[in-house]
């Protein structure tokens, strides 16, 4: 996760999936039971961490 500053301690994993030319970035959060999609290129959806 370069370019975003220090990684928040709550983030335990990060995956990037390519759907054509559109990236989908998903974070796994400490203590969470599910992952959180923070960016989806196909829709332009950008979410903040809870």
Coordinates of N, CA and C in Angstrom, one line a residue:
X1 N 0.8 -1.2 0.0 CA 0.0 0.0 0.0 C 0.9 1.2 0.0
X2 N 1.7 1.4 -1.0 CA 2.6 2.5 -1.0 C 1.8 3.7 -1.6
X3 N 2.2 4.9 -1.2 CA 1.5 6.1 -1.6 C 0.3 6.5 -0.7
X4 N 0.0 5.7 0.3 CA -1.1 6.1 1.2 C -0.6 6.4 2.6
X5 N 0.7 6.5 2.8 CA 1.2 6.8 4.1 C 1.3 5.5 4.9
X6 N 1.4 5.6 6.2 CA 1.5 4.4 7.1 C 0.2 3.5 7.0
X7 N 0.4 2.2 7.0 CA -0.7 1.3 7.0 C -1.4 1.4 8.4
X8 N -2.7 1.6 8.4 CA -3.4 1.5 9.7 C -3.3 0.2 10.4
X9 N -3.1 0.1 11.7 CA -2.9 -1.1 12.4 C -4.1 -2.1 12.3
X10 N -5.3 -1.6 12.0 CA -6.4 -2.4 11.9 C -6.4 -3.2 10.6
X11 N -5.6 -2.9 9.6 CA -5.5 -3.6 8.3 C -4.6 -4.7 8.4
X12 N -5.1 -5.9 8.2 CA -4.3 -7.1 8.3 C -3.9 -7.7 6.9
X13 N -4.6 -7.3 5.9 CA -4.4 -7.8 4.6 C -5.0 -7.0 3.5
X14 N -4.4 -7.1 2.3 CA -4.9 -6.3 1.2 C -4.8 -7.1 -0.1
X15 N -5.9 -7.1 -0.9 CA -5.8 -7.8 -2.2 C -6.3 -6.9 -3.3
X16 N -5.7 -7.0 -4.5 CA -6.1 -6.3 -5.6 C -6.5 -7.3 -6.7
X17 N -7.7 -7.2 -7.2 CA -8.2 -8.1 -8.2 C -8.5 -7.2 -9.5
X18 N -8.1 -7.7 -10.6 CA -8.3 -6.9 -11.9 C -9.5 -7.5 -12.6
X19 N -10.4 -6.7 -12.9 CA -11.6 -7.0 -13.7 C -11.5 -6.3 -15.0
X20 N -10.8 -6.9 -16.0 CA -10.5 -6.2 -17.2 C -9.4 -5.1 -16.8
X21 N -9.6 -3.9 -17.0 CA -8.7 -2.8 -16.7 C -9.1 -2.1 -15.4
X22 N -10.2 -2.6 -14.7 CA -10.6 -2.0 -13.5 C -10.2 -2.8 -12.3
X23 N -9.4 -2.1 -11.4 CA -9.0 -2.8 -10.1 C -10.1 -2.8 -9.1
X24 N -10.1 -3.8 -8.2 CA -10.9 -3.9 -7.1 C -10.0 -4.1 -5.9
X25 N -10.0 -3.2 -4.9 CA -9.1 -3.3 -3.8 C -9.9 -3.7 -2.5
X26 N -9.5 -4.7 -1.9 CA -10.2 -5.2 -0.7 C -9.3 -5.3 0.4
X27 N -9.7 -4.8 1.6 CA -8.9 -4.9 2.8 C -9.5 -5.9 3.8
X28 N -8.7 -6.6 4.5 CA -9.1 -7.4 5.6 C -8.8 -6.7 6.9
X29 N -9.7 -6.5 7.8 CA -9.5 -5.7 9.0 C -9.4 -6.6 10.2
X30 N -8.6 -6.2 11.1 CA -8.4 -7.0 12.4 C -9.7 -7.1 13.1
X31 N -10.0 -8.3 13.5 CA -11.2 -8.6 14.3 C -12.5 -8.5 13.5
X32 N -12.4 -8.3 12.2 CA -13.6 -8.3 11.4 C -14.0 -9.7 10.9
X33 N -15.2 -9.9 10.6 CA -15.6 -11.2 10.1 C -15.7 -11.3 8.6
X34 N -15.5 -10.1 8.0 CA -15.6 -10.0 6.5 C -14.6 -9.0 6.0
X35 N -14.3 -9.0 4.8 CA -13.4 -8.0 4.2 C -14.2 -6.8 3.7
X36 N -13.5 -5.7 3.5 CA -14.2 -4.5 3.1 C -13.6 -4.0 1.8
X37 N -14.5 -3.8 0.8 CA -14.0 -3.3 -0.5 C -13.8 -1.8 -0.3
X38 N -12.6 -1.3 -0.6 CA -12.4 0.1 -0.4 C -12.4 0.9 -1.7
X39 N -12.1 0.1 -2.8 CA -12.2 0.8 -4.1 C -12.6 -0.2 -5.2
X40 N -13.5 0.2 -6.0 CA -14.0 -0.7 -7.1 C -14.0 0.2 -8.4
X41 N -13.0 -0.1 -9.3 CA -12.8 0.7 -10.5 C -13.9 0.8 -11.4
X42 N -14.7 -0.4 -11.5 CA -15.8 -0.4 -12.5 C -16.9 0.6 -12.1
X43 N -17.1 0.8 -10.8 CA -18.1 1.8 -10.4 C -17.5 3.1 -9.9
X44 N -16.2 3.1 -9.6 CA -15.6 4.3 -9.1 C -15.9 4.5 -7.6
X45 N -16.4 3.4 -7.0 CA -16.8 3.4 -5.5 C -15.5 3.5 -4.7
X46 N -15.4 4.5 -3.9 CA -14.2 4.6 -3.0 C -14.8 4.7 -1.6
X47 N -14.4 3.8 -0.7 CA -15.0 3.8 0.7 C -13.8 4.2 1.7
X48 N -14.2 4.7 2.8 CA -13.2 4.9 3.9 C -13.3 3.8 4.9
X49 N -12.3 3.7 5.6 CA -12.2 2.6 6.7 C -13.2 3.0 7.8
X50 N -13.9 2.0 8.4 CA -14.8 2.3 9.4 C -14.1 2.8 10.7

